[in-house]
């Protein structure tokens, strides 16, 4: 019954998803393979949480469209889904708060002895369903298996921890110390060195899973938007359904790229206007 | 796009299995050739190599064809052609090019003769160019792989569209070969800014190890691979100790 001893993990990816690309989707697949390969974890779900419009990033189009594209992109996945809670908040929210929200949701679901998966979400694997019902019937008396929530990110997010005024120190502590990170890196980027050089990250190094990506798949959303502005093909870089959606709604053009052009990014506004830490 | 030269792009290779990277090559090449202002890309052909090629881990052509067809079923301009893979022996790339060119020329002639004289279009005869990835140019240097007169005709008569990953390697390959250098105006180098190195070798490796390949190739192809249990440790051993057919065939003929 080794399976039952495994820690359940929910992976959460926060970001603009402007638009979502195959690279974002690959990160989930790589992270799940890596965590399950350790023999300690069972990844039960992936959540994509697009940032709200109040983030004020240059060229960020309406959350409505970004959520819809992510939804289309994950239609073929049996374990990744999109959550629009973050994108519907009026103000920009720190990632730590988004994690707190999803963590609370997991706890609530668990307290109600309510299998989040089967009740709320139709997209599940039959295999998992059997496993869960087995757990519910046989092991409910020893039920301590609330899933862990881990933040899924690229190496750039980890490195952004070092950018002044972008993150609150206590937030980093909460994200890495309490929950954990799964960080996808390309061959060549030295995340280990970055962790080594930060006392805070070093302290929680056991909570940081570094996953090497062997197949370089550097499809940044910036590249996609640039190609679209120039009338070049973006096919096979993101799912066909998303390509069609972008075309139908004429989403990315020279004007949309000018959105928020002179606005300071919300996190920078918030932290630099304060006491100046 | 009036007055432009109609162009067909042909990609030869194993497609073992086809990946998004192969499919991207066509998209990048078409955009680039349109931007030259001289060409209008009217079609793309994927031509999987025959089983006789003798490459290690090469799955049966019928599977490679089926996967390529599935992958491209939503493309309105790239098709899969089985002529090369159906030949009893491995076919030189040049021979495959000649075959496809004769078909294109035939079709063009038929269209021209069907059109009444006063409506005859001013469009030129279509051209055929070989579409290849960055590493392809290096194969010209491999002893015994290419006949010199074949390189001459492939590059001189037809032409190459080569997609590179932002490195200078294709430039170097041209510089280092007198034949390629002489036909430089017939070699179109396309820079790929988005690094997207989804090699079929990596796909097979991941599959052997039970790792996910989702989003690297179409779901329909992944499904097909699973159903037919295509890439395993055993399949990778196929042709393990045999020589590539080009190496033996051309030696005998010389």
Short mmCIF file of C-alpha atoms in Angstrom, two decimals:
data_model
loop_
_atom_site.label_atom_id
_atom_site.label_comp_id
_atom_site.label_asym_id
_atom_site.label_seq_id
_atom_site.Cartn_x
_atom_site.Cartn_y
_atom_site.Cartn_z
CA UNK A 1 0.00 0.00 0.00
CA UNK A 2 2.91 2.28 -0.73
CA UNK A 3 0.57 4.48 -2.70
CA UNK A 4 -1.38 5.50 0.35
CA UNK A 5 1.68 6.74 2.16
CA UNK A 6 2.49 9.18 -0.57
CA UNK A 7 1.94 12.85 0.07
CA UNK A 8 -0.66 14.38 -2.16
CA UNK A 9 0.43 17.51 -3.95
CA UNK A 10 -1.48 20.23 -5.72
CA UNK A 11 0.62 22.37 -8.05
CA UNK A 12 -0.27 26.03 -8.40
CA UNK A 13 1.10 28.22 -11.18
CA UNK A 14 0.59 31.98 -10.94
CA UNK A 15 1.39 34.32 -13.81
CA UNK A 16 0.06 36.47 -16.61
CA UNK A 17 -0.68 33.67 -19.09
CA UNK A 18 -0.82 36.38 -21.74
CA UNK A 19 -1.38 34.07 -23.60
CA UNK A 20 -0.88 30.57 -22.20
CA UNK A 21 1.63 28.57 -24.30
CA UNK A 22 2.66 24.94 -24.60
CA UNK A 23 5.63 25.80 -22.38
CA UNK A 24 3.35 26.66 -19.45
CA UNK A 25 1.55 23.36 -19.93
CA UNK A 26 4.83 21.43 -20.19
CA UNK A 27 5.93 22.80 -16.83
CA UNK A 28 3.07 20.95 -15.17
CA UNK A 29 3.93 17.68 -16.91
CA UNK A 30 7.61 17.97 -16.01
CA UNK A 31 6.85 18.85 -12.40
CA UNK A 32 4.45 15.95 -11.96
CA UNK A 33 6.87 13.44 -13.47
CA UNK A 34 9.66 14.73 -11.25
CA UNK A 35 7.68 14.71 -8.00
CA UNK A 36 6.16 11.31 -8.61
CA UNK A 37 9.56 9.95 -9.56
CA UNK A 38 10.80 10.71 -6.03
CA UNK A 39 8.36 8.04 -4.83
CA UNK A 40 7.13 10.38 -2.09
CA UNK A 41 4.44 12.35 -3.85
CA UNK A 42 1.32 11.88 -5.81
CA UNK A 43 0.36 14.95 -7.80
CA UNK A 44 -3.42 15.10 -7.77
CA UNK A 45 -4.07 18.42 -9.46
CA UNK A 46 -2.60 21.39 -11.22
CA UNK A 47 -4.11 24.85 -10.95
CA UNK A 48 -3.46 27.70 -13.34
CA UNK A 49 -4.22 31.07 -11.76
CA UNK A 50 -3.99 33.99 -14.19
CA UNK A 51 -3.17 37.33 -12.55
CA UNK A 52 -5.82 40.08 -12.35
CA UNK A 53 -5.90 43.11 -14.61
CA UNK A 54 -4.78 45.30 -11.72
CA UNK A 55 -1.31 43.81 -12.06
CA UNK A 56 -0.76 46.52 -14.71
CA UNK A 57 1.82 44.72 -16.75
CA UNK A 58 2.55 46.19 -20.15
CA UNK A 59 0.50 44.52 -22.86
CA UNK A 60 -1.66 42.58 -20.37
CA UNK A 61 -5.03 41.94 -21.98
CA UNK A 62 -8.30 41.46 -20.05
CA UNK A 63 -8.34 38.60 -17.57
CA UNK A 64 -11.54 37.36 -19.13
CA UNK A 65 -9.71 36.42 -22.32
CA UNK A 66 -6.63 35.08 -20.54
CA UNK A 67 -8.77 32.80 -18.36
CA UNK A 68 -10.75 31.64 -21.37
CA UNK A 69 -7.61 30.79 -23.33
CA UNK A 70 -6.17 28.87 -20.39
CA UNK A 71 -9.44 27.01 -20.10
CA UNK A 72 -9.34 26.04 -23.76
CA UNK A 73 -5.71 24.98 -23.44
CA UNK A 74 -6.41 22.68 -20.50
CA UNK A 75 -9.50 21.07 -21.98
CA UNK A 76 -7.47 18.05 -23.02
CA UNK A 77 -5.85 17.60 -19.61
CA UNK A 78 -7.33 15.31 -16.99
CA UNK A 79 -5.58 16.97 -14.07
CA UNK A 80 -4.83 20.62 -14.86
CA UNK A 81 -7.55 23.22 -14.53
CA UNK A 82 -7.92 26.98 -14.48
CA UNK A 83 -9.04 28.98 -11.45
CA UNK A 84 -10.31 32.51 -11.92
CA UNK A 85 -10.43 33.57 -8.25
CA UNK A 86 -7.20 35.57 -8.43
CA UNK A 87 -8.11 37.19 -11.72
CA UNK A 88 -11.44 38.39 -10.33
CA UNK A 89 -10.03 40.32 -7.38
CA UNK A 90 -10.29 44.08 -7.73
CA UNK A 91 -6.76 44.68 -6.61
CA UNK A 92 -3.53 42.92 -7.41
CA UNK A 93 -2.86 40.19 -4.87
CA UNK A 94 0.46 38.98 -3.56
CA UNK A 95 1.21 35.42 -4.62
CA UNK A 96 1.35 34.46 -0.92
CA UNK A 97 -2.30 35.51 -0.58
CA UNK A 98 -3.28 33.47 -3.61
CA UNK A 99 -1.56 30.46 -2.10
CA UNK A 100 -3.31 31.11 1.22
CA UNK A 101 -6.66 31.16 -0.55
CA UNK A 102 -6.06 27.86 -2.32
CA UNK A 103 -4.63 26.30 0.81
CA UNK A 104 -7.75 27.28 2.73
CA UNK A 105 -9.89 25.76 0.00
CA UNK A 106 -8.02 22.48 0.31
CA UNK A 107 -8.44 22.47 4.09
CA UNK A 108 -12.15 23.24 3.88
CA UNK A 109 -12.71 20.52 1.36
CA UNK A 110 -10.83 18.14 3.57
CA UNK A 111 -12.67 19.09 6.75
CA UNK A 112 -15.98 18.44 5.08
CA UNK A 113 -14.55 15.04 4.33
CA UNK A 114 -15.48 15.97 0.88
CA UNK A 115 -13.36 14.77 -1.92
CA UNK A 116 -12.65 18.01 -3.72
CA UNK A 117 -11.83 16.20 -6.89
CA UNK A 118 -14.92 14.15 -7.43
CA UNK A 119 -17.42 16.64 -6.12
CA UNK A 120 -16.24 19.86 -7.66
CA UNK A 121 -14.35 18.83 -10.70
CA UNK A 122 -15.50 16.55 -13.41
CA UNK A 123 -12.07 16.18 -14.97
CA UNK A 124 -10.54 13.18 -13.29
CA UNK A 125 -8.94 9.97 -14.16
CA UNK A 126 -10.94 6.89 -13.49
CA UNK A 127 -7.93 5.30 -11.84
CA UNK A 128 -7.67 8.12 -9.33
CA UNK A 129 -11.32 7.88 -8.54
CA UNK A 130 -10.96 4.27 -7.56
CA UNK A 131 -7.99 5.10 -5.40
CA UNK A 132 -9.80 7.93 -3.67
CA UNK A 133 -12.92 5.97 -2.92
CA UNK A 134 -10.67 3.29 -1.51
CA UNK A 135 -9.04 5.84 0.76
CA UNK A 136 -12.36 7.30 1.80
CA UNK A 137 -13.88 4.01 2.77
CA UNK A 138 -10.90 2.27 4.33
CA UNK A 139 -8.69 4.97 5.68
CA UNK A 140 -10.94 7.81 6.75
CA UNK A 141 -10.14 7.18 10.40
CA UNK A 142 -6.45 7.90 9.79
CA UNK A 143 -7.09 10.68 7.36
CA UNK A 144 -4.29 13.19 7.65
CA UNK A 145 -3.63 13.39 3.99
CA UNK A 146 -4.56 16.94 3.10
CA UNK A 147 -2.74 17.72 -0.10
CA UNK A 148 0.28 19.98 0.04
CA UNK A 149 0.12 23.04 -2.11
CA UNK A 150 3.29 23.86 -4.00
CA UNK A 151 4.02 26.83 -6.19
CA UNK A 152 5.10 25.83 -9.67
CA UNK A 153 7.39 28.32 -11.37
CA UNK A 154 10.23 28.88 -13.79
CA UNK A 155 13.74 29.79 -12.74
CA UNK A 156 12.93 33.45 -13.46
CA UNK A 157 10.45 33.58 -10.57
CA UNK A 158 12.96 32.14 -8.14
CA UNK A 159 15.49 34.69 -9.31
CA UNK A 160 12.92 37.49 -9.01
CA UNK A 161 13.00 36.88 -5.25
CA UNK A 162 16.21 38.89 -5.41
CA UNK A 163 14.65 41.92 -7.15
CA UNK A 164 14.20 44.78 -4.64
CA UNK A 165 10.59 45.76 -3.85
CA UNK A 166 9.04 42.95 -5.85
CA UNK A 167 8.51 40.54 -2.97
CA UNK A 168 7.95 40.97 0.76
CA UNK A 169 10.47 38.94 2.71
CA UNK A 170 7.81 37.37 4.92
CA UNK A 171 5.91 36.29 1.81
CA UNK A 172 8.93 34.47 0.45
CA UNK A 173 9.32 32.84 3.86
CA UNK A 174 5.69 31.73 3.83
CA UNK A 175 5.73 30.46 0.23
CA UNK A 176 8.99 28.55 0.45
CA UNK A 177 8.97 27.61 4.12
CA UNK A 178 5.37 26.63 4.63
CA UNK A 179 4.36 25.37 1.19
CA UNK A 180 7.27 24.76 -1.13
CA UNK A 181 8.38 25.46 -4.68
CA UNK A 182 8.77 23.37 -7.78
CA UNK A 183 11.09 25.22 -10.09
CA UNK A 184 11.60 24.23 -13.74
CA UNK A 185 15.01 25.18 -15.13
CA UNK A 186 16.71 24.90 -18.47
CA UNK A 187 20.03 23.18 -18.80
CA UNK A 188 22.59 25.84 -18.14
CA UNK A 189 20.71 28.04 -15.70
CA UNK A 190 22.17 27.72 -12.28
CA UNK A 191 19.29 27.70 -9.85
CA UNK A 192 21.31 25.73 -7.34
CA UNK A 193 23.81 28.55 -7.17
CA UNK A 194 21.03 31.07 -6.64
CA UNK A 195 19.63 29.01 -3.77
CA UNK A 196 23.11 28.64 -2.33
CA UNK A 197 23.66 32.38 -2.37
CA UNK A 198 20.42 33.22 -0.56
CA UNK A 199 20.37 32.41 3.15
CA UNK A 200 16.61 32.37 3.15
CA UNK A 201 16.28 29.95 0.24
CA UNK A 202 19.14 27.83 1.58
CA UNK A 203 17.29 27.39 4.86
CA UNK A 204 14.32 25.94 2.98
CA UNK A 205 16.27 24.15 0.24
CA UNK A 206 14.53 20.88 1.06
CA UNK A 207 11.26 22.54 0.14
CA UNK A 208 12.52 23.58 -3.27
CA UNK A 209 12.32 20.99 -6.01
CA UNK A 210 14.47 21.85 -8.97
CA UNK A 211 13.41 20.12 -12.18
CA UNK A 212 15.75 20.08 -15.16
CA UNK A 213 14.11 20.55 -18.52
CA UNK A 214 16.06 18.57 -21.07
CA UNK A 215 13.96 19.46 -24.06
CA UNK A 216 14.41 23.18 -24.50
CA UNK A 217 11.00 24.61 -25.05
CA UNK A 218 11.43 28.31 -24.62
CA UNK A 219 8.03 29.48 -25.83
CA UNK A 220 7.61 32.75 -24.00
CA UNK A 221 4.32 34.61 -24.21
CA UNK A 222 6.34 37.71 -25.18
CA UNK A 223 7.58 35.89 -28.27
CA UNK A 224 4.06 34.85 -29.15
CA UNK A 225 2.71 38.40 -28.89
CA UNK A 226 5.59 39.73 -30.97
CA UNK A 227 4.98 37.16 -33.70
CA UNK A 228 1.28 38.02 -33.70
CA UNK A 229 1.97 41.75 -34.04
CA UNK A 230 4.16 40.98 -37.02
CA UNK A 231 1.65 38.70 -38.68
CA UNK A 232 3.84 35.62 -38.26
CA UNK A 233 2.59 32.13 -37.57
CA UNK A 234 2.31 30.98 -33.96
CA UNK A 235 0.93 27.59 -34.82
CA UNK A 236 2.14 24.57 -32.81
CA UNK A 237 3.53 26.84 -30.09
CA UNK A 238 0.20 26.84 -28.28
CA UNK A 239 -2.88 24.65 -28.68
CA UNK A 240 -4.86 25.16 -31.91
CA UNK A 241 -7.95 26.08 -29.90
CA UNK A 242 -6.07 29.01 -28.34
CA UNK A 243 -4.64 30.10 -31.71
CA UNK A 244 -8.18 30.17 -33.09
CA UNK A 245 -9.49 32.10 -30.07
CA UNK A 246 -6.78 34.75 -30.49
CA UNK A 247 -7.61 35.12 -34.16
CA UNK A 248 -11.36 35.30 -33.60
CA UNK A 249 -11.02 38.02 -30.99
CA UNK A 250 -8.07 39.83 -32.64
CA UNK A 251 -6.40 39.80 -29.25
CA UNK A 252 -2.80 40.84 -29.65
CA UNK A 253 -1.86 43.84 -31.73
CA UNK A 254 0.21 47.00 -31.53
CA UNK A 255 -2.45 48.79 -29.47
CA UNK A 256 -2.92 46.02 -26.94
CA UNK A 257 0.84 45.95 -26.42
CA UNK A 258 0.71 49.62 -25.37
CA UNK A 259 -1.70 48.88 -22.56
CA UNK A 260 -0.20 49.91 -19.19
CA UNK A 261 2.81 51.22 -21.09
CA UNK A 262 3.58 53.95 -18.58
CA UNK A 263 2.15 52.36 -15.49
CA UNK A 264 4.29 51.04 -12.67
CA UNK A 265 3.79 47.34 -11.96
CA UNK A 266 1.37 46.90 -9.03
CA UNK A 267 3.80 45.12 -6.67
CA UNK A 268 6.43 47.79 -7.22
CA UNK A 269 3.86 50.54 -6.56
CA UNK A 270 2.74 48.93 -3.37
CA UNK A 271 6.07 48.21 -1.77
CA UNK A 272 8.10 51.20 -2.92
CA UNK A 273 5.44 53.73 -1.85
CA UNK A 274 5.54 52.36 1.69
CA UNK A 275 8.24 52.82 4.29
CA UNK A 276 10.96 51.99 1.83
CA UNK A 277 12.35 48.75 3.15
CA UNK B 1 0.93 37.93 -53.99
CA UNK B 2 0.74 38.37 -57.74
CA UNK B 3 3.91 37.91 -59.71
CA UNK B 4 5.55 35.81 -57.06
CA UNK B 5 7.19 32.45 -57.66
CA UNK B 6 4.96 29.62 -56.40
CA UNK B 7 6.95 27.45 -54.03
CA UNK B 8 6.52 23.99 -52.54
CA UNK B 9 8.55 23.02 -49.46
CA UNK B 10 9.64 19.41 -49.05
CA UNK B 11 10.89 17.99 -45.75
CA UNK B 12 12.61 14.59 -45.82
CA UNK B 13 13.46 12.75 -42.63
CA UNK B 14 12.62 9.95 -40.26
CA UNK B 15 9.67 11.63 -38.48
CA UNK B 16 10.14 9.02 -35.79
CA UNK B 17 7.81 10.37 -34.45
CA UNK B 18 6.74 13.72 -35.89
CA UNK B 19 6.88 16.52 -33.27
CA UNK B 20 5.69 20.11 -33.00
CA UNK B 21 9.23 21.10 -33.93
CA UNK B 22 8.89 19.50 -37.39
CA UNK B 23 5.58 21.24 -37.84
CA UNK B 24 7.04 24.57 -36.76
CA UNK B 25 9.76 24.33 -39.43
CA UNK B 26 7.08 24.65 -42.10
CA UNK B 27 5.41 27.62 -40.44
CA UNK B 28 8.71 29.46 -39.96
CA UNK B 29 9.88 28.72 -43.50
CA UNK B 30 6.64 29.90 -45.05
CA UNK B 31 6.68 33.19 -43.12
CA UNK B 32 10.30 33.74 -44.11
CA UNK B 33 9.83 32.98 -47.79
CA UNK B 34 6.81 35.28 -47.94
CA UNK B 35 8.85 38.04 -46.35
CA UNK B 36 11.42 37.85 -49.15
CA UNK B 37 8.68 39.30 -51.36
CA UNK B 38 9.60 36.88 -54.15
CA UNK B 39 7.81 33.68 -53.25
CA UNK B 40 4.36 32.43 -52.52
CA UNK B 41 4.39 29.14 -50.65
CA UNK B 42 1.64 27.01 -52.17
CA UNK B 43 2.26 23.76 -50.33
CA UNK B 44 4.36 21.69 -47.98
CA UNK B 45 5.19 17.98 -48.17
CA UNK B 46 6.33 15.73 -45.34
CA UNK B 47 8.12 12.69 -46.76
CA UNK B 48 9.05 10.06 -44.18
CA UNK B 49 12.05 7.91 -45.06
CA UNK B 50 11.59 4.23 -45.92
CA UNK B 51 12.21 1.38 -43.49
CA UNK B 52 15.29 0.44 -45.48
CA UNK B 53 17.08 3.55 -44.23
CA UNK B 54 18.44 1.40 -41.42
CA UNK B 55 18.47 4.00 -38.67
CA UNK B 56 18.53 2.77 -35.12
CA UNK B 57 15.13 2.75 -33.45
CA UNK B 58 13.25 3.53 -36.67
CA UNK B 59 9.60 2.53 -36.29
CA UNK B 60 7.76 1.03 -39.27
CA UNK B 61 6.93 3.49 -42.03
CA UNK B 62 3.23 2.71 -41.80
CA UNK B 63 3.22 3.99 -38.22
CA UNK B 64 5.39 7.01 -38.98
CA UNK B 65 3.08 7.91 -41.86
CA UNK B 66 -0.06 7.45 -39.78
CA UNK B 67 1.33 9.71 -37.04
CA UNK B 68 2.42 12.41 -39.47
CA UNK B 69 -0.99 12.36 -41.13
CA UNK B 70 -2.76 12.72 -37.79
CA UNK B 71 -0.49 15.53 -36.73
CA UNK B 72 -1.10 17.48 -39.91
CA UNK B 73 -4.77 16.78 -40.43
CA UNK B 74 -5.62 20.32 -39.34
CA UNK B 75 -3.07 21.97 -41.59
CA UNK B 76 -4.49 23.48 -44.73
CA UNK B 77 -1.22 23.51 -46.61
CA UNK B 78 1.14 20.76 -45.40
CA UNK B 79 0.48 17.18 -46.54
CA UNK B 80 2.14 13.82 -45.94
CA UNK B 81 3.33 11.84 -48.94
CA UNK B 82 4.15 8.13 -48.80
CA UNK B 83 5.99 7.74 -52.12
CA UNK B 84 9.46 7.77 -50.58
CA UNK B 85 8.54 5.41 -47.75
CA UNK B 86 6.92 2.94 -50.18
CA UNK B 87 10.05 2.48 -52.31
CA UNK B 88 11.64 -0.97 -52.04
CA UNK B 89 14.99 0.54 -51.15
CA UNK B 90 16.13 3.74 -49.47
CA UNK B 91 15.89 6.63 -51.91
CA UNK B 92 18.41 9.42 -52.23
CA UNK B 93 16.93 12.78 -51.25
CA UNK B 94 17.63 14.03 -54.76
CA UNK B 95 15.61 11.21 -56.31
CA UNK B 96 12.70 12.07 -54.01
CA UNK B 97 13.01 15.72 -55.00
CA UNK B 98 13.02 14.86 -58.72
CA UNK B 99 9.90 12.75 -58.25
CA UNK B 100 7.99 15.50 -56.45
CA UNK B 101 9.17 18.12 -58.87
CA UNK B 102 7.96 16.11 -61.86
CA UNK B 103 4.53 15.86 -60.23
CA UNK B 104 4.41 19.57 -59.52
CA UNK B 105 5.53 20.41 -63.07
CA UNK B 106 2.98 18.01 -64.54
CA UNK B 107 0.17 19.58 -62.56
CA UNK B 108 1.28 23.02 -63.64
CA UNK B 109 1.42 22.00 -67.31
CA UNK B 110 -2.03 20.51 -67.09
CA UNK B 111 -3.40 23.70 -65.56
CA UNK B 112 -1.73 25.84 -68.21
CA UNK B 113 -3.03 23.76 -71.12
CA UNK B 114 -6.53 23.72 -69.62
CA UNK B 115 -6.66 27.50 -69.48
CA UNK B 116 -7.79 29.33 -72.59
CA UNK B 117 -5.00 31.32 -74.18
CA UNK B 118 -6.40 34.77 -73.37
CA UNK B 119 -6.78 33.86 -69.63
CA UNK B 120 -3.34 32.35 -69.25
CA UNK B 121 -1.93 33.46 -65.90
CA UNK B 122 1.32 35.32 -65.83
CA UNK B 123 2.47 33.18 -62.91
CA UNK B 124 5.80 31.42 -63.18
CA UNK B 125 6.59 27.72 -63.01
CA UNK B 126 6.47 26.51 -59.40
CA UNK B 127 9.69 25.75 -57.60
CA UNK B 128 10.49 23.03 -55.10
CA UNK B 129 12.90 23.57 -52.23
CA UNK B 130 14.17 21.24 -49.55
CA UNK B 131 13.20 22.31 -46.05
CA UNK B 132 15.61 21.31 -43.33
CA UNK B 133 16.69 21.94 -39.76
CA UNK B 134 20.02 23.40 -38.72
CA UNK B 135 21.76 20.07 -38.23
CA UNK B 136 20.93 18.99 -41.77
CA UNK B 137 23.68 21.08 -43.36
CA UNK B 138 26.21 19.14 -41.33
CA UNK B 139 25.16 15.91 -43.02
CA UNK B 140 26.70 17.19 -46.25
CA UNK B 141 30.07 16.83 -44.55
CA UNK B 142 29.59 13.22 -43.42
CA UNK B 143 31.76 11.05 -45.67
CA UNK B 144 29.77 8.63 -47.81
CA UNK B 145 26.38 10.09 -46.94
CA UNK B 146 25.99 12.37 -49.94
CA UNK B 147 27.23 12.14 -53.51
CA UNK B 148 28.82 15.38 -54.61
CA UNK B 149 26.72 15.57 -57.80
CA UNK B 150 23.61 15.12 -55.68
CA UNK B 151 24.50 18.03 -53.41
CA UNK B 152 25.12 20.06 -56.54
CA UNK B 153 21.66 19.33 -57.93
CA UNK B 154 19.75 19.58 -54.64
CA UNK B 155 21.22 22.97 -53.87
CA UNK B 156 21.89 24.29 -57.38
CA UNK B 157 18.77 23.19 -59.22
CA UNK B 158 16.24 23.18 -56.37
CA UNK B 159 17.49 25.07 -53.32
CA UNK B 160 17.39 24.83 -49.54
CA UNK B 161 15.40 26.52 -46.83
CA UNK B 162 17.26 25.93 -43.60
CA UNK B 163 15.84 26.84 -40.19
CA UNK B 164 18.52 27.52 -37.62
CA UNK B 165 18.31 28.10 -33.90
CA UNK B 166 20.01 31.43 -33.82
CA UNK B 167 23.47 29.95 -34.08
CA UNK B 168 25.92 30.58 -36.87
CA UNK B 169 26.39 26.90 -37.64
CA UNK B 170 24.59 26.88 -41.02
CA UNK B 171 26.70 29.86 -42.12
CA UNK B 172 29.78 27.90 -41.22
CA UNK B 173 28.61 24.83 -43.11
CA UNK B 174 28.12 26.96 -46.23
CA UNK B 175 31.50 28.58 -45.79
CA UNK B 176 33.22 25.24 -45.42
CA UNK B 177 31.75 23.69 -48.56
CA UNK B 178 32.70 24.91 -52.02
CA UNK B 179 29.50 23.52 -53.52
CA UNK B 180 27.25 25.17 -50.95
CA UNK B 181 29.18 28.41 -51.23
CA UNK B 182 28.76 28.48 -55.00
CA UNK B 183 24.97 28.19 -54.64
CA UNK B 184 24.62 30.48 -51.66
CA UNK B 185 21.89 32.53 -53.35
CA UNK B 186 19.79 29.36 -53.42
CA UNK B 187 20.10 28.73 -49.68
CA UNK B 188 17.61 30.55 -47.47
CA UNK B 189 18.53 30.70 -43.82
CA UNK B 190 15.66 31.22 -41.42
CA UNK B 191 16.38 32.25 -37.86
CA UNK B 192 14.26 30.60 -35.23
CA UNK B 193 14.05 32.95 -32.27
CA UNK B 194 11.98 30.70 -30.11
CA UNK B 195 14.12 27.84 -28.96
CA UNK B 196 12.00 24.81 -29.38
CA UNK B 197 14.29 21.85 -29.57
CA UNK B 198 11.80 19.06 -29.46
CA UNK B 199 13.89 16.34 -31.05
CA UNK B 200 12.31 13.00 -31.85
CA UNK B 201 15.24 11.38 -30.02
CA UNK B 202 14.25 13.14 -26.79
CA UNK B 203 10.63 12.14 -27.32
CA UNK B 204 11.58 8.47 -27.70
CA UNK B 205 13.83 8.68 -24.66
CA UNK B 206 11.04 10.16 -22.53
CA UNK B 207 8.60 7.51 -23.77
CA UNK B 208 11.01 4.67 -22.91
CA UNK B 209 11.32 6.10 -19.43
CA UNK B 210 7.60 6.47 -18.95
CA UNK B 211 7.76 10.28 -18.80
CA UNK B 212 5.14 12.61 -20.16
CA UNK B 213 5.50 13.95 -23.70
CA UNK B 214 2.23 15.88 -23.68
CA UNK B 215 2.37 19.29 -25.40
CA UNK B 216 5.48 18.28 -27.35
CA UNK B 217 3.48 16.55 -30.05
CA UNK B 218 -0.25 16.38 -30.79
CA UNK B 219 -2.49 14.37 -28.44
CA UNK B 220 -3.66 12.21 -31.34
CA UNK B 221 -0.07 11.11 -32.01
CA UNK B 222 0.58 10.36 -28.33
CA UNK B 223 -2.58 8.28 -28.30
CA UNK B 224 -1.43 6.38 -31.40
CA UNK B 225 1.98 5.68 -29.88
CA UNK B 226 0.33 4.27 -26.76
CA UNK B 227 -2.14 2.14 -28.65
CA UNK B 228 0.57 0.58 -30.78
CA UNK B 229 3.17 0.52 -28.01
CA UNK B 230 5.63 2.05 -30.46
CA UNK B 231 8.65 3.33 -28.61
CA UNK B 232 10.15 0.95 -26.10
CA UNK B 233 13.58 -0.33 -25.12
CA UNK B 234 13.13 -3.08 -27.71
CA UNK B 235 12.13 -0.79 -30.54
CA UNK B 236 15.15 1.38 -29.85
CA UNK B 237 17.36 -1.63 -30.53
CA UNK B 238 15.97 -2.01 -34.03
CA UNK B 239 18.77 -1.67 -36.66
CA UNK B 240 21.22 -1.30 -33.79
CA UNK B 241 24.23 -2.73 -35.51
CA UNK B 242 23.31 -2.09 -39.10
CA UNK B 243 24.85 0.56 -41.26
CA UNK B 244 22.78 3.41 -42.64
CA UNK B 245 21.58 2.43 -46.08
CA UNK B 246 23.02 5.54 -47.79
CA UNK B 247 26.47 4.47 -46.61
CA UNK B 248 26.24 0.99 -48.16
CA UNK B 249 24.12 1.72 -51.22
CA UNK B 250 26.27 4.50 -52.59
CA UNK B 251 29.53 2.70 -51.94
CA UNK B 252 28.37 -0.24 -54.02
CA UNK B 253 27.20 2.00 -56.83
CA UNK B 254 30.44 3.93 -56.95
#
